[in-house]
Amino acid sequence: MTATRAIGVDWGTTTFRAFRFDEHGTVLEARRAEAGIRAIDDGDFEGALEHLVGDWLDAADASPVVLSGMIGSRQGWIEAPYLPCPADLGDLADALVPLDLGRGRRVHVAPGLSCHDAGGVPDVMRGEEVQILGTIDCLGAGSATLCLPGTHSKWAWVEGRRVTGFATYMTGEVFDVLRRHTILGTTIEHAAWDQAAFGDGVARAAEAEGGGLLHQLFGVRASGLFGELSPETSGAFLSGLIIGHELRAALAGHRGGPVHLIGEEGLVRLYRAALAHFKIEAIEGPSDAAARGLGVLTAYLRERSIA
Amino acid sequence: MTATRAIGVDWGTTTFRAFRFDEHGTVLEARRAEAGIRAIDDGDFEGALEHLVGDWLDAADASPVVLSGMIGSRQGWIEAPYLPCPADLGDLADALVPLDLGRGRRVHVAPGLSCHDAGGVPDVMRGEEVQILGTIDCLGAGSATLCLPGTHSKWAWVEGRRVTGFATYMTGEVFDVLRRHTILGTTIEHAAWDQAAFGDGVARAAEAEGGGLLHQLFGVRASGLFGELSPETSGAFLSGLIIGHELRAALAGHRGGPVHLIGEEGLVRLYRAALAHFKIEAIEGPSDAAARGLGVLTAYLRERSIA
């Protein structure tokens, strides 16, 4: 097997994904386990790491080892303080928190990013910054708008390989609790999907005088009473409505150009369709942005001989 | 006891509230039971009515008997179709659905109201229309903006004793599921309340470039991470944020003047404080708008000899 020259781990709340890299940051091998930080007993993260990738760690010159994601949160192994934006690859590398383990080993825990929005309210990300690094590596210099859809969707703005700011939207989680725990759920057939209804929901969100999200949510209920939405179409309409509100807010100050979508295939497809309603081109980001970002970060550290 | 000349029942999902009236629609006596339509076994609404107010029904000339609320829904006794706005007292009286019971008795089931918003999306209310009638009876002719805060807040617009339109906001229910079922709930001390934080939440919602509700919700989380909100202040801030978004949307086309608040005392106090942030005067509606509305409706029917 090709010699491991670095290791990166995307260690989230529910999932552990590890990659071993060559000296250029190219992935040689990947592993995945349902060993997110919530699943680790007694805080024995060192034991878990040893168990999952001990053979990689044993290899000569297998450094640096970079861990990103919730492992660096207050609930994780060690808290790596959020790095304020604007920030680039070098800033992120400088903000890594080294942690010395037994047997002369050392790992580096990635910080998340923080910023403040126009109203002065803080925002944070942890883990996504590595996906953004991977995407910037694809895009090269220049300005770009990135969107990472999900439970907490992240929009990030990039200028010349530097993250200038970002904003989080609780889109996925809000959709989930609305359809599971409110009156809207009683008339949704969860297994059904209707793409046209999804588009109608996005269009509804985009209306200038739509009355706001809280009103439009009740409209899903009332439309059901009048037979304008069915149990088979209500879920997709609701999804479109909520994603549409995210897009409407995130695109309010959009400076033009495409939006780079980074994430799971199904979500990327949905967001692409929603963006089309706003006449915005969508470009798919790298298929494994986290792996690519960890590769970029470890290669950078090797160049600077930080291990 | 003064002779019963009419009976009104506000029969909702969870609660049954009955009033007996004199010929002018003045309340002579009130009863309340946790006998909402969900609590009625086998759809025996007639048995429940007999059980709860049979002695009133037995009185000579105790008619008309009007039932309002969810009792007239698809899940209730008989479906009374929604009456489209604009609508006034006479229209509501004409749209009552009579139901003949045993022993020569008859009840009238009130319709709800429906309307369409600027985007053509339907909206409905059922039960609140009687509270609105009661409020109009206090206000007299003229234009007025009414707000009935709650699980599904209703805003209604009145012109010359006629309801011209209304809009529903899922404010209370959304607040409830967010604090109970999302990540926001993990850092909220539910028993705590902080009025200043409530005001901050309203102010945040009112910001022109605030980034939308889905973004601001995550801001509650991030502000907690940075110590700008505490478990003791987060719940009130979240409440202010969501109520603020309702107000912002509902007041978007506000034609000036005060807002008449009808509802439970604590909620009315909160909405009054929130309206002050928008520089809108709040006026408290009648203390029991439903009873007053049922009184107005039954007195109108007596005048027209509709029983």
mmCIF file of N, CA and C in Angstrom, chain A residues 78-158:
data_model
loop_
_atom_site.group_PDB
_atom_site.id
_atom_site.type_symbol
_atom_site.label_atom_id
_atom_site.label_comp_id
_atom_site.label_asym_id
_atom_site.label_seq_id
_atom_site.Cartn_x
_atom_site.Cartn_y
_atom_site.Cartn_z
ATOM 1 N N ILE A 78 -11.448 18.198 22.723
ATOM 2 C CA ILE A 78 -10.857 19.430 23.256
ATOM 3 C C ILE A 78 -11.510 20.567 22.485
ATOM 4 N N GLU A 79 -11.781 21.666 23.170
ATOM 5 C CA GLU A 79 -12.459 22.762 22.483
ATOM 6 C C GLU A 79 -11.451 23.594 21.698
ATOM 7 N N ALA A 80 -11.649 23.628 20.388
ATOM 8 C CA ALA A 80 -10.806 24.467 19.529
ATOM 9 C C ALA A 80 -11.603 25.731 19.243
ATOM 10 N N PRO A 81 -11.200 26.868 19.801
ATOM 11 C CA PRO A 81 -12.030 28.088 19.703
ATOM 12 C C PRO A 81 -12.323 28.462 18.254
ATOM 13 N N TYR A 82 -13.532 29.009 18.036
ATOM 14 C CA TYR A 82 -13.926 29.450 16.699
ATOM 15 C C TYR A 82 -12.969 30.524 16.200
ATOM 16 N N LEU A 83 -12.599 30.414 14.944
ATOM 17 C CA LEU A 83 -11.722 31.394 14.296
ATOM 18 C C LEU A 83 -12.605 32.429 13.597
ATOM 19 N N PRO A 84 -12.444 33.712 13.928
ATOM 20 C CA PRO A 84 -13.322 34.713 13.292
ATOM 21 C C PRO A 84 -13.002 34.913 11.808
ATOM 22 N N CYS A 85 -14.026 35.146 11.010
ATOM 23 C CA CYS A 85 -13.853 35.496 9.599
ATOM 24 C C CYS A 85 -13.446 36.959 9.501
ATOM 25 N N PRO A 86 -12.782 37.415 8.423
ATOM 26 C CA PRO A 86 -12.346 36.578 7.305
ATOM 27 C C PRO A 86 -11.195 35.642 7.687
ATOM 28 N N ALA A 87 -11.153 34.502 7.034
ATOM 29 C CA ALA A 87 -10.128 33.505 7.346
ATOM 30 C C ALA A 87 -9.814 32.702 6.098
ATOM 31 N N ASP A 88 -8.538 32.311 5.967
ATOM 32 C CA ASP A 88 -8.166 31.459 4.827
ATOM 33 C C ASP A 88 -7.444 30.215 5.331
ATOM 34 N N LEU A 89 -6.924 29.464 4.399
ATOM 35 C CA LEU A 89 -6.246 28.209 4.725
ATOM 36 C C LEU A 89 -5.158 28.420 5.779
ATOM 37 N N GLY A 90 -4.325 29.452 5.583
ATOM 38 C CA GLY A 90 -3.231 29.710 6.517
ATOM 39 C C GLY A 90 -3.742 30.027 7.920
ATOM 40 N N ASP A 91 -4.817 30.824 7.974
ATOM 41 C CA ASP A 91 -5.387 31.158 9.284
ATOM 42 C C ASP A 91 -5.913 29.914 9.987
ATOM 43 N N LEU A 92 -6.568 29.054 9.212
ATOM 44 C CA LEU A 92 -7.109 27.827 9.801
ATOM 45 C C LEU A 92 -5.973 26.937 10.298
ATOM 46 N N ALA A 93 -4.912 26.836 9.505
ATOM 47 C CA ALA A 93 -3.768 26.012 9.913
ATOM 48 C C ALA A 93 -3.159 26.558 11.202
ATOM 49 N N ASP A 94 -3.040 27.890 11.282
ATOM 50 C CA ASP A 94 -2.463 28.507 12.482
ATOM 51 C C ASP A 94 -3.338 28.299 13.717
ATOM 52 N N ALA A 95 -4.615 28.123 13.501
ATOM 53 C CA ALA A 95 -5.540 28.032 14.636
ATOM 54 C C ALA A 95 -5.795 26.591 15.076
ATOM 55 N N LEU A 96 -5.136 25.638 14.436
ATOM 56 C CA LEU A 96 -5.297 24.244 14.859
ATOM 57 C C LEU A 96 -4.820 24.099 16.300
ATOM 58 N N VAL A 97 -5.513 23.258 17.050
ATOM 59 C CA VAL A 97 -5.134 23.031 18.445
ATOM 60 C C VAL A 97 -4.431 21.683 18.541
ATOM 61 N N PRO A 98 -3.108 21.686 18.859
ATOM 62 C CA PRO A 98 -2.380 20.416 18.941
ATOM 63 C C PRO A 98 -2.725 19.685 20.235
ATOM 64 N N LEU A 99 -2.715 18.381 20.145
ATOM 65 C CA LEU A 99 -3.066 17.563 21.306
ATOM 66 C C LEU A 99 -2.092 16.388 21.304
ATOM 67 N N ASP A 100 -1.288 16.294 22.352
ATOM 68 C CA ASP A 100 -0.303 15.214 22.404
ATOM 69 C C ASP A 100 -0.896 13.982 23.058
ATOM 70 N N LEU A 101 -0.741 12.861 22.357
ATOM 71 C CA LEU A 101 -1.311 11.606 22.845
ATOM 72 C C LEU A 101 -0.175 10.731 23.359
ATOM 73 N N GLY A 102 -0.531 9.542 23.788
ATOM 74 C CA GLY A 102 0.486 8.586 24.207
ATOM 75 C C GLY A 102 1.324 8.131 23.011
ATOM 76 N N ARG A 103 2.408 7.426 23.254
ATOM 77 C CA ARG A 103 3.272 6.840 22.229
ATOM 78 C C ARG A 103 3.814 7.911 21.268
ATOM 79 N N GLY A 104 4.022 9.110 21.757
ATOM 80 C CA GLY A 104 4.636 10.179 20.959
ATOM 81 C C GLY A 104 3.768 10.714 19.836
ATOM 82 N N ARG A 105 2.483 10.377 19.876
ATOM 83 C CA ARG A 105 1.605 10.835 18.807
ATOM 84 C C ARG A 105 1.029 12.215 19.100
ATOM 85 N N ARG A 106 0.705 12.925 18.024
ATOM 86 C CA ARG A 106 0.093 14.251 18.155
ATOM 87 C C ARG A 106 -1.001 14.379 17.090
ATOM 88 N N VAL A 107 -2.106 14.943 17.499
ATOM 89 C CA VAL A 107 -3.161 15.255 16.523
ATOM 90 C C VAL A 107 -3.414 16.760 16.575
ATOM 91 N N HIS A 108 -4.024 17.291 15.504
ATOM 92 C CA HIS A 108 -4.376 18.709 15.447
ATOM 93 C C HIS A 108 -5.885 18.825 15.282
ATOM 94 N N VAL A 109 -6.504 19.565 16.160
ATOM 95 C CA VAL A 109 -7.961 19.705 16.101
ATOM 96 C C VAL A 109 -8.308 21.047 15.443
ATOM 97 N N ALA A 110 -9.140 20.962 14.409
ATOM 98 C CA ALA A 110 -9.489 22.167 13.629
ATOM 99 C C ALA A 110 -10.472 23.045 14.389
ATOM 100 N N PRO A 111 -10.309 24.357 14.285
ATOM 101 C CA PRO A 111 -11.263 25.280 14.887
ATOM 102 C C PRO A 111 -12.472 25.378 13.960
ATOM 103 N N GLY A 112 -13.579 25.790 14.468
ATOM 104 C CA GLY A 112 -14.660 26.178 13.570
ATOM 105 C C GLY A 112 -14.434 27.613 13.143
ATOM 106 N N LEU A 113 -15.408 28.165 12.445
ATOM 107 C CA LEU A 113 -15.349 29.575 12.070
ATOM 108 C C LEU A 113 -16.485 30.319 12.757
ATOM 109 N N SER A 114 -16.271 31.587 12.997
ATOM 110 C CA SER A 114 -17.350 32.443 13.498
ATOM 111 C C SER A 114 -17.392 33.729 12.689
ATOM 112 N N CYS A 115 -18.526 34.392 12.744
ATOM 113 C CA CYS A 115 -18.643 35.711 12.127
ATOM 114 C C CYS A 115 -19.838 36.408 12.771
ATOM 115 N N HIS A 116 -20.077 37.641 12.398
ATOM 116 C CA HIS A 116 -21.256 38.370 12.872
ATOM 117 C C HIS A 116 -22.045 38.847 11.669
ATOM 118 N N ASP A 117 -23.365 38.759 11.751
ATOM 119 C CA ASP A 117 -24.179 39.211 10.619
ATOM 120 C C ASP A 117 -24.407 40.716 10.689
ATOM 121 N N ALA A 118 -25.189 41.244 9.748
ATOM 122 C CA ALA A 118 -25.395 42.694 9.659
ATOM 123 C C ALA A 118 -25.982 43.264 10.954
ATOM 124 N N GLY A 119 -26.711 42.443 11.694
ATOM 125 C CA GLY A 119 -27.308 42.894 12.944
ATOM 126 C C GLY A 119 -26.395 42.688 14.147
ATOM 127 N N GLY A 120 -25.150 42.218 13.894
ATOM 128 C CA GLY A 120 -24.207 42.015 14.981
ATOM 129 C C GLY A 120 -24.377 40.702 15.719
ATOM 130 N N VAL A 121 -25.244 39.832 15.195
ATOM 131 C CA VAL A 121 -25.502 38.561 15.867
ATOM 132 C C VAL A 121 -24.467 37.526 15.415
ATOM 133 N N PRO A 122 -23.900 36.782 16.354
ATOM 134 C CA PRO A 122 -22.857 35.818 15.979
ATOM 135 C C PRO A 122 -23.418 34.635 15.210
ATOM 136 N N ASP A 123 -22.543 34.014 14.447
ATOM 137 C CA ASP A 123 -22.881 32.785 13.739
ATOM 138 C C ASP A 123 -21.648 31.883 13.832
ATOM 139 N N VAL A 124 -21.882 30.599 13.764
ATOM 140 C CA VAL A 124 -20.762 29.652 13.894
ATOM 141 C C VAL A 124 -20.910 28.486 12.922
ATOM 142 N N MET A 125 -19.770 27.910 12.583
ATOM 143 C CA MET A 125 -19.783 26.624 11.882
ATOM 144 C C MET A 125 -18.642 25.777 12.433
ATOM 145 N N ARG A 126 -18.800 24.473 12.340
ATOM 146 C CA ARG A 126 -17.754 23.582 12.814
ATOM 147 C C ARG A 126 -17.802 22.323 11.951
ATOM 148 N N GLY A 127 -16.791 22.150 11.143
ATOM 149 C CA GLY A 127 -16.741 21.011 10.225
ATOM 150 C C GLY A 127 -16.907 21.473 8.793
ATOM 151 N N GLU A 128 -17.882 22.365 8.583
ATOM 152 C CA GLU A 128 -18.125 22.861 7.223
ATOM 153 C C GLU A 128 -16.931 23.649 6.684
ATOM 154 N N GLU A 129 -16.136 24.245 7.587
ATOM 155 C CA GLU A 129 -15.006 25.065 7.105
ATOM 156 C C GLU A 129 -14.032 24.206 6.295
ATOM 157 N N VAL A 130 -13.938 22.937 6.625
ATOM 158 C CA VAL A 130 -13.044 22.041 5.885
ATOM 159 C C VAL A 130 -13.636 21.731 4.498
ATOM 160 N N GLN A 131 -14.972 21.585 4.449
ATOM 161 C CA GLN A 131 -15.627 21.390 3.146
ATOM 162 C C GLN A 131 -15.437 22.623 2.266
ATOM 163 N N ILE A 132 -15.472 23.770 2.896
ATOM 164 C CA ILE A 132 -15.287 25.018 2.144
ATOM 165 C C ILE A 132 -13.856 25.110 1.608
ATOM 166 N N LEU A 133 -12.883 24.724 2.430
ATOM 167 C CA LEU A 133 -11.490 24.692 1.963
ATOM 168 C C LEU A 133 -11.361 23.790 0.735
ATOM 169 N N GLY A 134 -12.004 22.649 0.795
ATOM 170 C CA GLY A 134 -11.957 21.712 -0.335
ATOM 171 C C GLY A 134 -12.580 22.313 -1.584
ATOM 172 N N THR A 135 -13.654 23.066 -1.392
ATOM 173 C CA THR A 135 -14.327 23.673 -2.544
ATOM 174 C C THR A 135 -13.486 24.812 -3.119
ATOM 175 N N ILE A 136 -12.905 25.613 -2.243
ATOM 176 C CA ILE A 136 -12.037 26.704 -2.703
ATOM 177 C C ILE A 136 -10.877 26.123 -3.511
ATOM 178 N N ASP A 137 -10.381 24.975 -3.085
ATOM 179 C CA ASP A 137 -9.270 24.330 -3.805
ATOM 180 C C ASP A 137 -9.673 23.999 -5.236
ATOM 181 N N CYS A 138 -10.949 23.642 -5.439
ATOM 182 C CA CYS A 138 -11.466 23.382 -6.797
ATOM 183 C C CYS A 138 -11.616 24.672 -7.595
ATOM 184 N N LEU A 139 -12.123 25.703 -6.902
ATOM 185 C CA LEU A 139 -12.523 26.926 -7.597
ATOM 186 C C LEU A 139 -11.352 27.823 -7.933
ATOM 187 N N GLY A 140 -10.316 27.781 -7.139
ATOM 188 C CA GLY A 140 -9.202 28.708 -7.318
ATOM 189 C C GLY A 140 -9.568 30.065 -6.748
ATOM 190 N N ALA A 141 -8.823 31.093 -7.110
ATOM 191 C CA ALA A 141 -9.062 32.438 -6.587
ATOM 192 C C ALA A 141 -10.338 33.018 -7.190
ATOM 193 N N GLY A 142 -10.771 34.159 -6.699
ATOM 194 C CA GLY A 142 -11.984 34.796 -7.226
ATOM 195 C C GLY A 142 -13.065 34.828 -6.181
ATOM 196 N N SER A 143 -14.235 35.402 -6.530
ATOM 197 C CA SER A 143 -15.311 35.413 -5.561
ATOM 198 C C SER A 143 -16.272 34.276 -5.863
ATOM 199 N N ALA A 144 -16.875 33.776 -4.818
ATOM 200 C CA ALA A 144 -17.837 32.690 -4.993
ATOM 201 C C ALA A 144 -18.827 32.685 -3.842
ATOM 202 N N THR A 145 -20.031 32.223 -4.158
ATOM 203 C CA THR A 145 -21.060 32.006 -3.143
ATOM 204 C C THR A 145 -21.252 30.505 -3.005
ATOM 205 N N LEU A 146 -21.115 30.015 -1.783
ATOM 206 C CA LEU A 146 -21.231 28.585 -1.531
ATOM 207 C C LEU A 146 -22.463 28.320 -0.678
ATOM 208 N N CYS A 147 -23.114 27.207 -0.933
ATOM 209 C CA CYS A 147 -24.247 26.795 -0.102
ATOM 210 C C CYS A 147 -24.085 25.328 0.261
ATOM 211 N N LEU A 148 -24.144 25.047 1.558
ATOM 212 C CA LEU A 148 -24.041 23.678 2.046
ATOM 213 C C LEU A 148 -25.378 23.328 2.693
ATOM 214 N N PRO A 149 -26.329 22.808 1.928
ATOM 215 C CA PRO A 149 -27.665 22.550 2.475
ATOM 216 C C PRO A 149 -27.653 21.433 3.513
ATOM 217 N N GLY A 150 -28.592 21.497 4.432
ATOM 218 C CA GLY A 150 -28.671 20.436 5.432
ATOM 219 C C GLY A 150 -29.541 20.827 6.606
ATOM 220 N N THR A 151 -29.382 20.098 7.710
ATOM 221 C CA THR A 151 -30.119 20.375 8.940
ATOM 222 C C THR A 151 -29.970 21.844 9.307
ATOM 223 N N HIS A 152 -28.731 22.317 9.304
ATOM 224 C CA HIS A 152 -28.435 23.734 9.484
ATOM 225 C C HIS A 152 -27.659 24.164 8.237
ATOM 226 N N SER A 153 -28.371 24.671 7.251
ATOM 227 C CA SER A 153 -27.729 25.057 5.989
ATOM 228 C C SER A 153 -26.760 26.214 6.217
ATOM 229 N N LYS A 154 -25.628 26.126 5.535
ATOM 230 C CA LYS A 154 -24.623 27.194 5.627
ATOM 231 C C LYS A 154 -24.454 27.839 4.264
ATOM 232 N N TRP A 155 -24.466 29.145 4.239
ATOM 233 C CA TRP A 155 -24.084 29.907 3.045
ATOM 234 C C TRP A 155 -22.788 30.611 3.389
ATOM 235 N N ALA A 156 -21.810 30.496 2.485
ATOM 236 C CA ALA A 156 -20.510 31.127 2.753
ATOM 237 C C ALA A 156 -20.097 31.957 1.557
ATOM 238 N N TRP A 157 -19.438 33.079 1.847
ATOM 239 C CA TRP A 157 -18.983 33.979 0.794
ATOM 240 C C TRP A 157 -17.463 33.992 0.797
ATOM 241 N N VAL A 158 -16.911 33.779 -0.406
ATOM 242 C CA VAL A 158 -15.472 33.607 -0.561
ATOM 243 C C VAL A 158 -14.931 34.691 -1.491
#
